[in-house]
PDB file of C-alpha atoms in Angstrom:
ATOM      1  CA  MET A  90    -112.205  60.134 115.491  1.00 38.00           C
ATOM      2  CA  LYS A  91    -111.552  63.853 115.447  1.00 37.00           C
ATOM      3  CA  LYS A  92    -112.891  64.134 119.000  1.00 40.00           C
ATOM      4  CA  ILE A  93    -110.613  61.330 120.216  1.00 36.00           C
ATOM      5  CA  LEU A  94    -107.583  63.025 118.668  1.00 34.00           C
ATOM      6  CA  GLN A  95    -108.528  66.286 120.366  1.00 38.00           C
ATOM      7  CA  ILE A  96    -108.722  64.506 123.747  1.00 35.00           C
ATOM      8  CA  ILE A  97    -105.325  62.858 123.178  1.00 32.00           C
ATOM      9  CA  PHE A  98    -103.826  66.211 122.226  1.00 33.00           C
ATOM     10  CA  LEU A  99    -105.240  67.895 125.332  1.00 37.00           C
ATOM     11  CA  CYS A 100    -103.994  65.101 127.622  1.00 37.00           C
ATOM     12  CA  THR A 101    -100.526  65.216 126.073  1.00 34.00           C
ATOM     13  CA  THR A 102    -100.392  68.997 126.434  1.00 34.00           C
ATOM     14  CA  CYS A 103    -101.441  68.763 130.092  1.00 37.00           C
ATOM     15  CA  LEU A 104     -98.718  66.161 130.732  1.00 35.00           C
ATOM     16  CA  ILE A 105     -96.037  68.318 129.115  1.00 33.00           C
ATOM     17  CA  LEU A 106     -97.135  71.384 131.096  1.00 34.00           C
ATOM     18  CA  SER A 107     -97.237  69.329 134.302  1.00 35.00           C
ATOM     19  CA  ASN A 108     -93.662  68.069 133.762  1.00 37.00           C
ATOM     20  CA  ALA A 109     -92.469  71.534 132.821  1.00 37.00           C
ATOM     21  CA  LYS A 110     -93.876  72.836 136.107  1.00 40.00           C
ATOM     22  CA  ALA A 111     -92.372  69.981 138.120  1.00 51.00           C
ATOM     23  CA  PHE A 112     -88.932  70.426 136.577  1.00 58.00           C
ATOM     24  CA  ALA A 113     -88.881  74.143 135.818  1.00 75.00           C
ATOM     25  CA  LEU A 114     -85.369  75.314 135.032  1.00 85.00           C
ATOM     26  CA  THR A 115     -83.697  77.348 137.748  1.00 96.00           C
ATOM     27  CA  ASP A 116     -83.007  80.893 136.583  1.00 98.00           C
ATOM     28  CA  TYR A 117     -79.243  81.314 136.761  1.00 98.00           C
ATOM     29  CA  SER A 118     -79.416  84.922 135.644  1.00 98.00           C
ATOM     30  CA  LYS A 119     -80.300  85.578 139.310  1.00 98.00           C
ATOM     31  CA  ASP A 120     -77.427  85.864 141.770  1.00 97.00           C
ATOM     32  CA  ILE A 121     -79.399  84.076 144.507  1.00 98.00           C
ATOM     33  CA  ASN A 122     -79.082  80.813 142.554  1.00 98.00           C
ATOM     34  CA  TRP A 123     -75.280  80.883 142.670  1.00 98.00           C
ATOM     35  CA  LEU A 124     -73.254  79.637 145.601  1.00 98.00           C
ATOM     36  CA  ALA A 125     -70.290  81.540 144.147  1.00 98.00           C
ATOM     37  CA  LYS A 126     -69.531  83.720 141.186  1.00 97.00           C
ATOM     38  CA  PRO A 127     -66.910  86.480 141.093  1.00 97.00           C
ATOM     39  CA  ASN A 128     -67.804  90.131 140.650  1.00 93.00           C
ATOM     40  CA  LYS A 129     -64.710  90.452 138.492  1.00 94.00           C
ATOM     41  CA  ASN A 130     -62.644  87.795 136.728  1.00 96.00           C
ATOM     42  CA  LYS A 131     -59.061  88.105 137.974  1.00 97.00           C
ATOM     43  CA  TYR A 132     -57.627  84.994 136.346  1.00 98.00           C
ATOM     44  CA  SER A 133     -57.178  83.571 132.857  1.00 97.00           C
ATOM     45  CA  ALA A 134     -59.007  80.336 133.760  1.00 98.00           C
ATOM     46  CA  ASP A 135     -62.170  79.347 135.612  1.00 98.00           C
ATOM     47  CA  VAL A 136     -63.283  76.610 137.996  1.00 98.00           C
ATOM     48  CA  PHE A 137     -66.835  75.238 137.812  1.00 99.00           C
ATOM     49  CA  TYR A 138     -67.577  73.487 141.110  1.00 99.00           C
ATOM     50  CA  ILE A 139     -70.351  71.032 142.066  1.00 98.00           C
ATOM     51  CA  TYR A 140     -70.599  70.551 145.828  1.00 98.00           C
ATOM     52  CA  PRO A 141     -71.039  67.168 147.578  1.00 98.00           C
ATOM     53  CA  THR A 142     -73.945  65.918 149.698  1.00 96.00           C
ATOM     54  CA  VAL A 143     -74.810  68.687 152.156  1.00 97.00           C
ATOM     55  CA  CYS A 144     -78.580  68.128 152.250  1.00 95.00           C
ATOM     56  CA  ILE A 145     -79.317  66.865 155.772  1.00 92.00           C
ATOM     57  CA  THR A 146     -82.706  68.486 156.309  1.00 82.00           C
ATOM     58  CA  LYS A 147     -84.664  66.581 158.968  1.00 74.00           C
ATOM     59  CA  ASN A 148     -87.974  66.208 157.182  1.00 68.00           C
ATOM     60  CA  ALA A 149     -89.745  63.702 154.974  1.00 60.00           C
ATOM     61  CA  ASN A 150     -88.266  65.015 151.766  1.00 78.00           C
ATOM     62  CA  ASN A 151     -85.608  63.005 149.981  1.00 90.00           C
ATOM     63  CA  ILE A 152     -84.323  66.022 148.095  1.00 92.00           C
ATOM     64  CA  CYS A 153     -83.315  69.613 148.842  1.00 94.00           C
ATOM     65  CA  SER A 154     -84.385  72.188 146.283  1.00 94.00           C
ATOM     66  CA  THR A 155     -82.015  74.956 145.209  1.00 96.00           C
ATOM     67  CA  ASP A 156     -83.532  77.390 147.724  1.00 95.00           C
ATOM     68  CA  ASP A 157     -83.317  75.060 150.748  1.00 94.00           C
ATOM     69  CA  LYS A 158     -81.749  77.199 153.483  1.00 95.00           C
ATOM     70  CA  GLN A 159     -80.046  74.352 155.323  1.00 95.00           C
ATOM     71  CA  MET A 160     -78.452  73.043 152.124  1.00 96.00           C
ATOM     72  CA  GLN A 161     -77.324  76.516 151.089  1.00 97.00           C
ATOM     73  CA  ALA A 162     -75.698  77.179 154.460  1.00 97.00           C
ATOM     74  CA  SER A 163     -73.909  73.825 154.461  1.00 97.00           C
ATOM     75  CA  ALA A 164     -72.793  74.304 150.844  1.00 98.00           C
ATOM     76  CA  LYS A 165     -71.164  77.607 151.825  1.00 98.00           C
ATOM     77  CA  THR A 166     -69.241  75.857 154.600  1.00 98.00           C
ATOM     78  CA  VAL A 167     -68.051  73.020 152.352  1.00 98.00           C
ATOM     79  CA  PHE A 168     -67.094  75.549 149.660  1.00 98.00           C
ATOM     80  CA  LYS A 169     -64.427  76.924 151.999  1.00 98.00           C
ATOM     81  CA  LEU A 170     -63.051  73.432 152.609  1.00 98.00           C
ATOM     82  CA  GLN A 171     -62.946  72.366 148.959  1.00 98.00           C
ATOM     83  CA  ALA A 172     -63.428  74.945 146.212  1.00 98.00           C
ATOM     84  CA  GLU A 173     -61.283  77.579 147.886  1.00 98.00           C
ATOM     85  CA  ALA A 174     -58.282  75.365 147.221  1.00 98.00           C
ATOM     86  CA  PHE A 175     -58.444  76.985 143.775  1.00 98.00           C
ATOM     87  CA  ASP A 176     -59.293  80.571 144.699  1.00 97.00           C
ATOM     88  CA  THR A 177     -55.782  81.943 144.086  1.00 98.00           C
ATOM     89  CA  ILE A 178     -55.467  80.472 140.580  1.00 98.00           C
ATOM     90  CA  ALA A 179     -58.917  80.661 138.970  1.00 98.00           C
ATOM     91  CA  ASN A 180     -62.284  82.406 138.949  1.00 98.00           C
ATOM     92  CA  ILE A 181     -64.712  80.103 140.790  1.00 98.00           C
ATOM     93  CA  TYR A 182     -68.303  79.544 139.685  1.00 98.00           C
ATOM     94  CA  ALA A 183     -70.615  77.277 141.675  1.00 98.00           C
ATOM     95  CA  PRO A 184     -74.390  76.973 141.258  1.00 98.00           C
ATOM     96  CA  PHE A 185     -76.891  75.851 143.843  1.00 98.00           C
ATOM     97  CA  TYR A 186     -78.601  72.681 142.613  1.00 98.00           C
ATOM     98  CA  ALA A 187     -81.260  70.255 143.851  1.00 97.00           C
ATOM     99  CA  GLN A 188     -79.652  67.241 145.504  1.00 96.00           C
ATOM    100  CA  TYR A 189     -80.582  64.127 147.445  1.00 96.00           C
ATOM    101  CA  ASN A 190     -80.682  64.032 151.215  1.00 94.00           C
ATOM    102  CA  PHE A 191     -77.782  61.950 152.543  1.00 92.00           C
ATOM    103  CA  LYS A 192     -80.237  59.430 154.022  1.00 90.00           C
ATOM    104  CA  VAL A 193     -81.187  58.299 150.505  1.00 92.00           C
ATOM    105  CA  PHE A 194     -77.777  56.642 150.208  1.00 92.00           C
ATOM    106  CA  ALA A 195     -77.688  54.899 153.605  1.00 89.00           C
ATOM    107  CA  ASN A 196     -76.926  51.160 153.357  1.00 88.00           C
ATOM    108  CA  SER A 197     -76.950  51.471 149.562  1.00 90.00           C
ATOM    109  CA  ASN A 198     -74.348  50.498 146.975  1.00 93.00           C
ATOM    110  CA  TYR A 199     -72.495  52.040 144.062  1.00 92.00           C
ATOM    111  CA  GLU A 200     -74.810  50.682 141.356  1.00 93.00           C
ATOM    112  CA  LYS A 201     -77.951  51.978 143.062  1.00 94.00           C
ATOM    113  CA  ILE A 202     -76.364  55.357 143.751  1.00 94.00           C
ATOM    114  CA  GLN A 203     -75.472  55.657 140.075  1.00 93.00           C
ATOM    115  CA  GLU A 204     -79.063  54.937 139.121  1.00 94.00           C
ATOM    116  CA  ASP A 205     -80.412  57.329 141.756  1.00 93.00           C
ATOM    117  CA  THR A 206     -78.138  60.073 140.429  1.00 95.00           C
ATOM    118  CA  LYS A 207     -79.505  59.599 136.912  1.00 95.00           C
ATOM    119  CA  GLN A 208     -83.028  59.864 138.336  1.00 95.00           C
ATOM    120  CA  ASN A 209     -82.337  63.250 139.945  1.00 96.00           C
ATOM    121  CA  THR A 210     -83.995  65.029 137.053  1.00 95.00           C
ATOM    122  CA  GLN A 211     -84.248  68.364 138.834  1.00 96.00           C
ATOM    123  CA  GLY A 212     -80.615  68.355 139.955  1.00 97.00           C
ATOM    124  CA  LEU A 213     -79.313  67.444 136.503  1.00 97.00           C
ATOM    125  CA  SER A 214     -81.587  70.074 134.932  1.00 97.00           C
ATOM    126  CA  ASP A 215     -80.166  72.646 137.364  1.00 98.00           C
ATOM    127  CA  ILE A 216     -76.547  71.806 136.564  1.00 98.00           C
ATOM    128  CA  TYR A 217     -77.159  71.761 132.808  1.00 98.00           C
ATOM    129  CA  ALA A 218     -78.975  75.112 132.990  1.00 98.00           C
ATOM    130  CA  ALA A 219     -76.152  76.555 135.110  1.00 98.00           C
ATOM    131  CA  LEU A 220     -73.553  75.322 132.608  1.00 98.00           C
ATOM    132  CA  ASP A 221     -75.528  76.781 129.717  1.00 98.00           C
ATOM    133  CA  TYR A 222     -75.728  80.143 131.449  1.00 98.00           C
ATOM    134  CA  TYR A 223     -72.099  80.042 132.552  1.00 98.00           C
ATOM    135  CA  PHE A 224     -70.740  79.324 129.082  1.00 98.00           C
ATOM    136  CA  LYS A 225     -72.978  81.868 127.358  1.00 98.00           C
ATOM    137  CA  ASN A 226     -72.562  84.698 129.848  1.00 98.00           C
ATOM    138  CA  PHE A 227     -69.529  84.248 132.089  1.00 98.00           C
ATOM    139  CA  ASN A 228     -66.832  82.096 130.509  1.00 98.00           C
ATOM    140  CA  HIS A 229     -65.891  84.220 127.486  1.00 97.00           C
ATOM    141  CA  ASN A 230     -63.821  81.408 125.931  1.00 97.00           C
ATOM    142  CA  ARG A 231     -61.481  80.976 128.898  1.00 98.00           C
ATOM    143  CA  PRO A 232     -60.050  77.544 129.741  1.00 98.00           C
ATOM    144  CA  PHE A 233     -61.854  75.958 132.668  1.00 98.00           C
ATOM    145  CA  VAL A 234     -61.395  73.279 135.317  1.00 98.00           C
ATOM    146  CA  LEU A 235     -64.272  71.122 136.560  1.00 99.00           C
ATOM    147  CA  VAL A 236     -64.226  70.278 140.280  1.00 98.00           C
ATOM    148  CA  SER A 237     -66.622  68.101 142.276  1.00 98.00           C
ATOM    149  CA  HIS A 238     -66.934  65.789 145.236  1.00 98.00           C
ATOM    150  CA  SER A 239     -69.087  62.806 146.248  1.00 97.00           C
ATOM    151  CA  GLN A 240     -72.713  63.286 145.063  1.00 97.00           C
ATOM    152  CA  GLY A 241     -71.464  66.229 143.027  1.00 98.00           C
ATOM    153  CA  SER A 242     -68.962  63.930 141.330  1.00 98.00           C
ATOM    154  CA  GLY A 243     -71.717  61.470 140.460  1.00 97.00           C
ATOM    155  CA  ILE A 244     -73.408  64.322 138.612  1.00 98.00           C
ATOM    156  CA  MET A 245     -70.085  65.470 137.154  1.00 98.00           C
ATOM    157  CA  LEU A 246     -69.576  62.084 135.489  1.00 98.00           C
ATOM    158  CA  ILE A 247     -72.894  62.594 133.683  1.00 98.00           C
ATOM    159  CA  VAL A 248     -71.789  66.094 132.697  1.00 98.00           C
ATOM    160  CA  LEU A 249     -68.606  64.651 131.210  1.00 98.00           C
ATOM    161  CA  SER A 250     -70.256  61.736 129.414  1.00 98.00           C
ATOM    162  CA  ASP A 251     -73.283  63.639 128.123  1.00 98.00           C
ATOM    163  CA  TYR A 252     -73.089  67.430 128.308  1.00 98.00           C
ATOM    164  CA  MET A 253     -69.462  67.727 127.236  1.00 98.00           C
ATOM    165  CA  LYS A 254     -69.901  65.104 124.534  1.00 97.00           C
ATOM    166  CA  ASN A 255     -72.741  67.183 123.102  1.00 98.00           C
ATOM    167  CA  HIS A 256     -70.799  70.449 123.443  1.00 98.00           C
ATOM    168  CA  PRO A 257     -67.375  69.827 121.909  1.00 97.00           C
ATOM    169  CA  GLU A 258     -66.927  73.578 121.518  1.00 97.00           C
ATOM    170  CA  TYR A 259     -66.788  73.786 125.329  1.00 98.00           C
ATOM    171  CA  TYR A 260     -65.071  70.492 126.005  1.00 98.00           C
ATOM    172  CA  LYS A 261     -62.006  71.476 123.966  1.00 97.00           C
ATOM    173  CA  ARG A 262     -61.311  74.188 126.570  1.00 98.00           C
ATOM    174  CA  MET A 263     -61.509  71.842 129.562  1.00 98.00           C
ATOM    175  CA  VAL A 264     -58.141  71.820 131.324  1.00 98.00           C
ATOM    176  CA  ALA A 265     -59.036  68.952 133.664  1.00 98.00           C
ATOM    177  CA  ALA A 266     -61.880  67.478 135.701  1.00 98.00           C
ATOM    178  CA  TYR A 267     -61.189  66.767 139.387  1.00 98.00           C
ATOM    179  CA  VAL A 268     -63.905  64.172 140.034  1.00 98.00           C
ATOM    180  CA  ILE A 269     -63.054  63.492 143.678  1.00 98.00           C
ATOM    181  CA  GLY A 270     -64.652  61.052 146.107  1.00 98.00           C
ATOM    182  CA  TYR A 271     -66.561  58.985 143.550  1.00 98.00           C
ATOM    183  CA  PRO A 272     -65.499  55.963 141.474  1.00 97.00           C
ATOM    184  CA  VAL A 273     -64.224  56.572 137.950  1.00 98.00           C
ATOM    185  CA  THR A 274     -64.027  53.089 136.482  1.00 98.00           C
ATOM    186  CA  LYS A 275     -62.418  51.430 133.504  1.00 97.00           C
ATOM    187  CA  GLU A 276     -65.910  50.557 132.286  1.00 98.00           C
ATOM    188  CA  TYR A 277     -66.938  54.229 132.393  1.00 98.00           C
ATOM    189  CA  LEU A 278     -63.984  55.282 130.250  1.00 98.00           C
ATOM    190  CA  LYS A 279     -64.570  52.417 127.811  1.00 98.00           C
ATOM    191  CA  ALA A 280     -68.170  53.565 127.398  1.00 98.00           C
ATOM    192  CA  ASN A 281     -66.992  57.160 126.860  1.00 98.00           C
ATOM    193  CA  PRO A 282     -64.032  57.071 124.462  1.00 97.00           C
ATOM    194  CA  HIS A 283     -64.035  60.882 124.179  1.00 97.00           C
ATOM    195  CA  LEU A 284     -62.767  60.982 127.796  1.00 98.00           C
ATOM    196  CA  LYS A 285     -59.331  60.084 129.172  1.00 98.00           C
ATOM    197  CA  TYR A 286     -57.821  59.588 132.596  1.00 98.00           C
ATOM    198  CA  ALA A 287     -54.757  61.454 133.900  1.00 98.00           C
ATOM    199  CA  LYS A 288     -51.361  59.790 133.687  1.00 96.00           C
ATOM    200  CA  LYS A 289     -49.042  62.504 134.955  1.00 96.00           C
ATOM    201  CA  ALA A 290     -48.896  65.805 136.824  1.00 97.00           C
ATOM    202  CA  ASN A 291     -49.550  68.216 133.985  1.00 97.00           C
ATOM    203  CA  ASP A 292     -51.505  66.449 131.238  1.00 97.00           C
ATOM    204  CA  THR A 293     -54.667  68.257 130.158  1.00 98.00           C
ATOM    205  CA  GLY A 294     -58.165  67.377 129.041  1.00 98.00           C
ATOM    206  CA  VAL A 295     -58.118  64.582 131.626  1.00 98.00           C
ATOM    207  CA  ILE A 296     -60.084  63.224 134.578  1.00 98.00           C
ATOM    208  CA  ILE A 297     -58.474  63.083 138.019  1.00 98.00           C
ATOM    209  CA  SER A 298     -60.025  61.057 140.834  1.00 98.00           C
ATOM    210  CA  TYR A 299     -59.257  59.533 144.211  1.00 98.00           C
ATOM    211  CA  ASP A 300     -60.884  58.655 147.543  1.00 98.00           C
ATOM    212  CA  VAL A 301     -58.919  58.309 150.773  1.00 98.00           C
ATOM    213  CA  GLN A 302     -59.123  55.712 153.529  1.00 98.00           C
ATOM    214  CA  SER A 303     -57.225  54.347 156.505  1.00 98.00           C
ATOM    215  CA  PRO A 304     -55.225  51.100 156.321  1.00 97.00           C
ATOM    216  CA  GLU A 305     -57.716  49.812 158.932  1.00 95.00           C
ATOM    217  CA  LYS A 306     -60.797  50.539 156.794  1.00 97.00           C
ATOM    218  CA  SER A 307     -63.644  48.144 157.582  1.00 97.00           C
ATOM    219  CA  GLY A 308     -67.343  47.719 156.951  1.00 96.00           C
ATOM    220  CA  ILE A 309     -69.550  49.182 154.254  1.00 95.00           C
ATOM    221  CA  ASN A 310     -68.465  51.768 151.676  1.00 95.00           C
ATOM    222  CA  VAL A 311     -71.323  52.776 149.404  1.00 95.00           C
ATOM    223  CA  LEU A 312     -68.885  54.485 147.033  1.00 95.00           C
ATOM    224  CA  GLN A 313     -66.669  51.497 146.376  1.00 94.00           C
ATOM    225  CA  THR A 314     -66.729  49.289 143.292  1.00 96.00           C
ATOM    226  CA  LYS A 315     -64.369  47.239 141.164  1.00 96.00           C
ATOM    227  CA  ASN A 316     -61.977  48.574 138.502  1.00 97.00           C
ATOM    228  CA  GLN A 317     -61.673  52.040 140.031  1.00 97.00           C
ATOM    229  CA  LEU A 318     -58.940  54.283 138.671  1.00 98.00           C
ATOM    230  CA  VAL A 319     -56.902  56.407 141.053  1.00 98.00           C
ATOM    231  CA  ILE A 320     -54.048  58.909 140.998  1.00 98.00           C
ATOM    232  CA  ASN A 321     -51.779  59.909 143.883  1.00 98.00           C
ATOM    233  CA  PRO A 322     -52.638  63.459 145.088  1.00 98.00           C
ATOM    234  CA  ILE A 323     -49.068  64.158 146.182  1.00 98.00           C
ATOM    235  CA  THR A 324     -47.022  62.836 143.249  1.00 98.00           C
ATOM    236  CA  TRP A 325     -49.853  63.073 140.676  1.00 98.00           C
ATOM    237  CA  THR A 326     -48.759  59.779 139.163  1.00 97.00           C
ATOM    238  CA  ARG A 327     -50.399  56.345 139.145  1.00 97.00           C
ATOM    239  CA  SER A 328     -47.322  54.711 140.659  1.00 97.00           C
ATOM    240  CA  GLN A 329     -47.872  52.632 143.797  1.00 96.00           C
ATOM    241  CA  LYS A 330     -44.810  54.188 145.413  1.00 97.00           C
ATOM    242  CA  HIS A 331     -45.468  55.622 148.876  1.00 98.00           C
ATOM    243  CA  ALA A 332     -45.520  59.449 149.062  1.00 98.00           C
ATOM    244  CA  LYS A 333     -44.557  60.601 152.558  1.00 98.00           C
ATOM    245  CA  ALA A 334     -46.407  63.376 154.370  1.00 98.00           C
ATOM    246  CA  GLU A 335     -43.256  65.513 154.230  1.00 98.00           C
ATOM    247  CA  LYS A 336     -43.853  65.797 150.490  1.00 98.00           C
ATOM    248  CA  ASN A 337     -47.401  67.062 151.033  1.00 98.00           C
ATOM    249  CA  LEU A 338     -47.490  70.809 150.262  1.00 98.00           C
ATOM    250  CA  GLY A 339     -50.158  71.614 152.837  1.00 98.00           C
ATOM    251  CA  SER A 340     -53.310  70.356 154.578  1.00 98.00           C
ATOM    252  CA  LEU A 341     -56.310  72.464 155.629  1.00 98.00           C
ATOM    253  CA  ASP A 342     -57.710  72.222 159.157  1.00 98.00           C
ATOM    254  CA  GLU A 343     -61.494  72.317 158.747  1.00 95.00           C
ATOM    255  CA  LYS A 344     -62.059  73.825 162.202  1.00 95.00           C
ATOM    256  CA  THR A 345     -59.554  76.682 162.078  1.00 97.00           C
ATOM    257  CA  LEU A 346     -59.283  76.984 158.266  1.00 97.00           C
ATOM    258  CA  LYS A 347     -55.528  77.237 158.755  1.00 98.00           C
ATOM    259  CA  ILE A 348     -53.086  75.410 156.493  1.00 98.00           C
ATOM    260  CA  THR A 349     -50.386  73.177 157.956  1.00 98.00           C
ATOM    261  CA  THR A 350     -47.175  72.888 155.934  1.00 98.00           C
ATOM    262  CA  PRO A 351     -45.987  70.355 155.159  1.00 98.00           C
ATOM    263  CA  GLY A 352     -49.315  68.560 155.110  1.00 98.00           C
ATOM    264  CA  ILE A 353     -50.343  65.922 157.622  1.00 98.00           C
ATOM    265  CA  ALA A 354     -51.369  63.226 155.131  1.00 98.00           C
ATOM    266  CA  ASP A 355     -49.224  60.755 153.255  1.00 98.00           C
ATOM    267  CA  ALA A 356     -50.582  58.872 150.218  1.00 98.00           C
ATOM    268  CA  LYS A 357     -50.130  55.439 148.705  1.00 98.00           C
ATOM    269  CA  ILE A 358     -52.196  53.898 145.938  1.00 98.00           C
ATOM    270  CA  ASN A 359     -53.918  50.598 146.601  1.00 98.00           C
ATOM    271  CA  LYS A 360     -54.360  49.550 142.996  1.00 95.00           C
ATOM    272  CA  LYS A 361     -56.601  46.587 143.784  1.00 96.00           C
ATOM    273  CA  LEU A 362     -59.143  48.758 145.615  1.00 97.00           C
ATOM    274  CA  GLY A 363     -58.567  51.844 143.479  1.00 97.00           C
ATOM    275  CA  VAL A 364     -58.152  54.106 146.509  1.00 98.00           C
ATOM    276  CA  ILE A 365     -55.557  56.175 148.355  1.00 98.00           C
ATOM    277  CA  ILE A 366     -54.330  54.763 151.662  1.00 98.00           C
ATOM    278  CA  CYS A 367     -53.355  57.377 154.240  1.00 98.00           C
ATOM    279  CA  SER A 368     -51.517  56.009 157.286  1.00 98.00           C
ATOM    280  CA  SER A 369     -50.058  59.177 158.820  1.00 98.00           C
ATOM    281  CA  VAL A 370     -53.151  60.536 160.607  1.00 98.00           C
ATOM    282  CA  ASP A 371     -55.275  59.328 163.504  1.00 98.00           C
ATOM    283  CA  THR A 372     -58.210  57.374 162.115  1.00 98.00           C
ATOM    284  CA  ASN A 373     -60.642  58.193 164.913  1.00 97.00           C
ATOM    285  CA  THR A 374     -59.961  61.922 164.548  1.00 97.00           C
ATOM    286  CA  TYR A 375     -60.366  62.197 160.803  1.00 98.00           C
ATOM    287  CA  GLU A 376     -62.715  59.409 159.686  1.00 98.00           C
ATOM    288  CA  ILE A 377     -66.126  60.456 158.406  1.00 97.00           C
ATOM    289  CA  LYS A 378     -68.737  59.719 161.067  1.00 96.00           C
ATOM    290  CA  LEU A 379     -71.324  58.143 158.791  1.00 94.00           C
ATOM    291  CA  PRO A 380     -70.954  54.398 159.416  1.00 95.00           C
ATOM    292  CA  GLU A 381     -74.177  53.629 157.550  1.00 93.00           C
ATOM    293  CA  LEU A 382     -72.516  54.945 154.395  1.00 94.00           C
ATOM    294  CA  PHE A 383     -68.775  54.485 154.884  1.00 96.00           C
ATOM    295  CA  GLY A 384     -68.249  52.037 157.734  1.00 96.00           C
ATOM    296  CA  ARG A 385     -65.107  52.747 159.746  1.00 97.00           C
ATOM    297  CA  GLY A 386     -61.819  54.233 158.592  1.00 98.00           C
ATOM    298  CA  SER A 387     -62.981  56.261 155.594  1.00 98.00           C
ATOM    299  CA  PHE A 388     -61.433  59.713 155.132  1.00 98.00           C
ATOM    300  CA  HIS A 389     -64.063  60.623 152.532  1.00 98.00           C
ATOM    301  CA  GLY A 390     -64.741  63.925 154.301  1.00 97.00           C
ATOM    302  CA  GLN A 391     -61.046  64.905 154.068  1.00 98.00           C
ATOM    303  CA  ASP A 392     -60.393  64.247 150.357  1.00 98.00           C
ATOM    304  CA  PHE A 393     -59.744  67.951 149.691  1.00 98.00           C
ATOM    305  CA  GLN A 394     -58.472  69.103 153.083  1.00 98.00           C
ATOM    306  CA  PHE A 395     -55.688  66.502 153.356  1.00 98.00           C
ATOM    307  CA  TYR A 396     -54.154  67.590 150.021  1.00 98.00           C
ATOM    308  CA  PHE A 397     -55.369  71.201 149.869  1.00 98.00           C
ATOM    309  CA  LEU A 398     -52.232  72.910 148.526  1.00 98.00           C
ATOM    310  CA  ASN A 399     -51.375  69.935 146.317  1.00 98.00           C
ATOM    311  CA  LEU A 400     -54.691  70.393 144.514  1.00 98.00           C
ATOM    312  CA  ARG A 401     -54.039  74.117 144.122  1.00 98.00           C
ATOM    313  CA  GLN A 402     -50.540  73.638 142.729  1.00 98.00           C
ATOM    314  CA  ASN A 403     -51.537  70.785 140.454  1.00 98.00           C
ATOM    315  CA  ALA A 404     -54.444  72.720 138.945  1.00 98.00           C
ATOM    316  CA  LYS A 405     -52.075  75.646 138.347  1.00 98.00           C
ATOM    317  CA  ASN A 406     -49.588  73.350 136.614  1.00 98.00           C
ATOM    318  CA  ARG A 407     -52.269  71.968 134.333  1.00 98.00           C
ATOM    319  CA  ILE A 408     -53.656  75.427 133.555  1.00 98.00           C
ATOM    320  CA  ASP A 409     -50.174  76.741 132.776  1.00 98.00           C
ATOM    321  CA  ASN A 410     -49.517  73.769 130.489  1.00 97.00           C
ATOM    322  CA  PHE A 411     -52.844  74.286 128.736  1.00 98.00           C
ATOM    323  CA  MET A 412     -52.165  78.008 128.244  1.00 96.00           C
ATOM    324  CA  SER A 413     -48.664  77.341 126.911  1.00 93.00           C
ATOM    325  CA  LYS A 414     -50.120  75.056 124.241  1.00 87.00           C
ATOM    326  CA  LEU A 415     -52.526  77.810 123.202  1.00 84.00           C
ATOM    327  CA  SER A 416     -49.654  80.260 122.714  1.00 75.00           C
ATOM    328  CA  HIS A 417     -47.806  77.973 120.320  1.00 67.00           C
TER     329      HIS A 417
END
């Protein structure tokens, strides 16, 4: 009996060591594991950013590790198009993390993508380790904004439902979470009563989400489901009133990185679909060219660029409101 127990113990130990090796935590004390982190904190609030799907490596692997050169290069490009919307109002922190290759999601659906995201053990371990290191070494009790897009937003929803729930000491300093380009549903909020969705332009401790498409949208959309919540990125209300492009503070051109003011995109909520309809731009020019994921007429790749300065101003408004509450 004693011998059998010894064998079981040895097998269990080997299994634990094997898993530990397979999912070793990324060391976020090393600068090479950060996409962005400031040398000096200039602002009174931070942004923690999780980038979208940029893993397009042409090999047999379904996942890019944190040190994948192609993913890192693409993440740096997307950072300029998304996270830099906040670079004049907050200190931006963004870790590299293991993520799925875009081909994993081809011809899929929302439910499967959710399950796949939960199964990305390495990626979730990376983000949790990065958050742990960020809060213990960088944040210094400052308010913070969470920002993400697409696959990054799928992970962000797990961060909100799990990590923040288990770290109320951090969560109480969350100004807002911009969970862009991924469904935030009524069912998700019901299952996570500690979370709440935005109702107006300056409420705090809230989730903000939207995805943009053309009025002529057709075909598949792997990130579409029922009961999606959405807020207008120009008015920052949930009203279905049309917001004209003239009211858009500024759009970013992804080729020139120049900002056009006023912006080029209008915005109107389609409550039934839970999306933003943009009718003021040319569909063929701006649609994302991934028909196996988004069909035709999706502006998924422009969620940040279309409303670049609106995101910046809105985050500032929410930060200012949060800070004013702290001073009273």
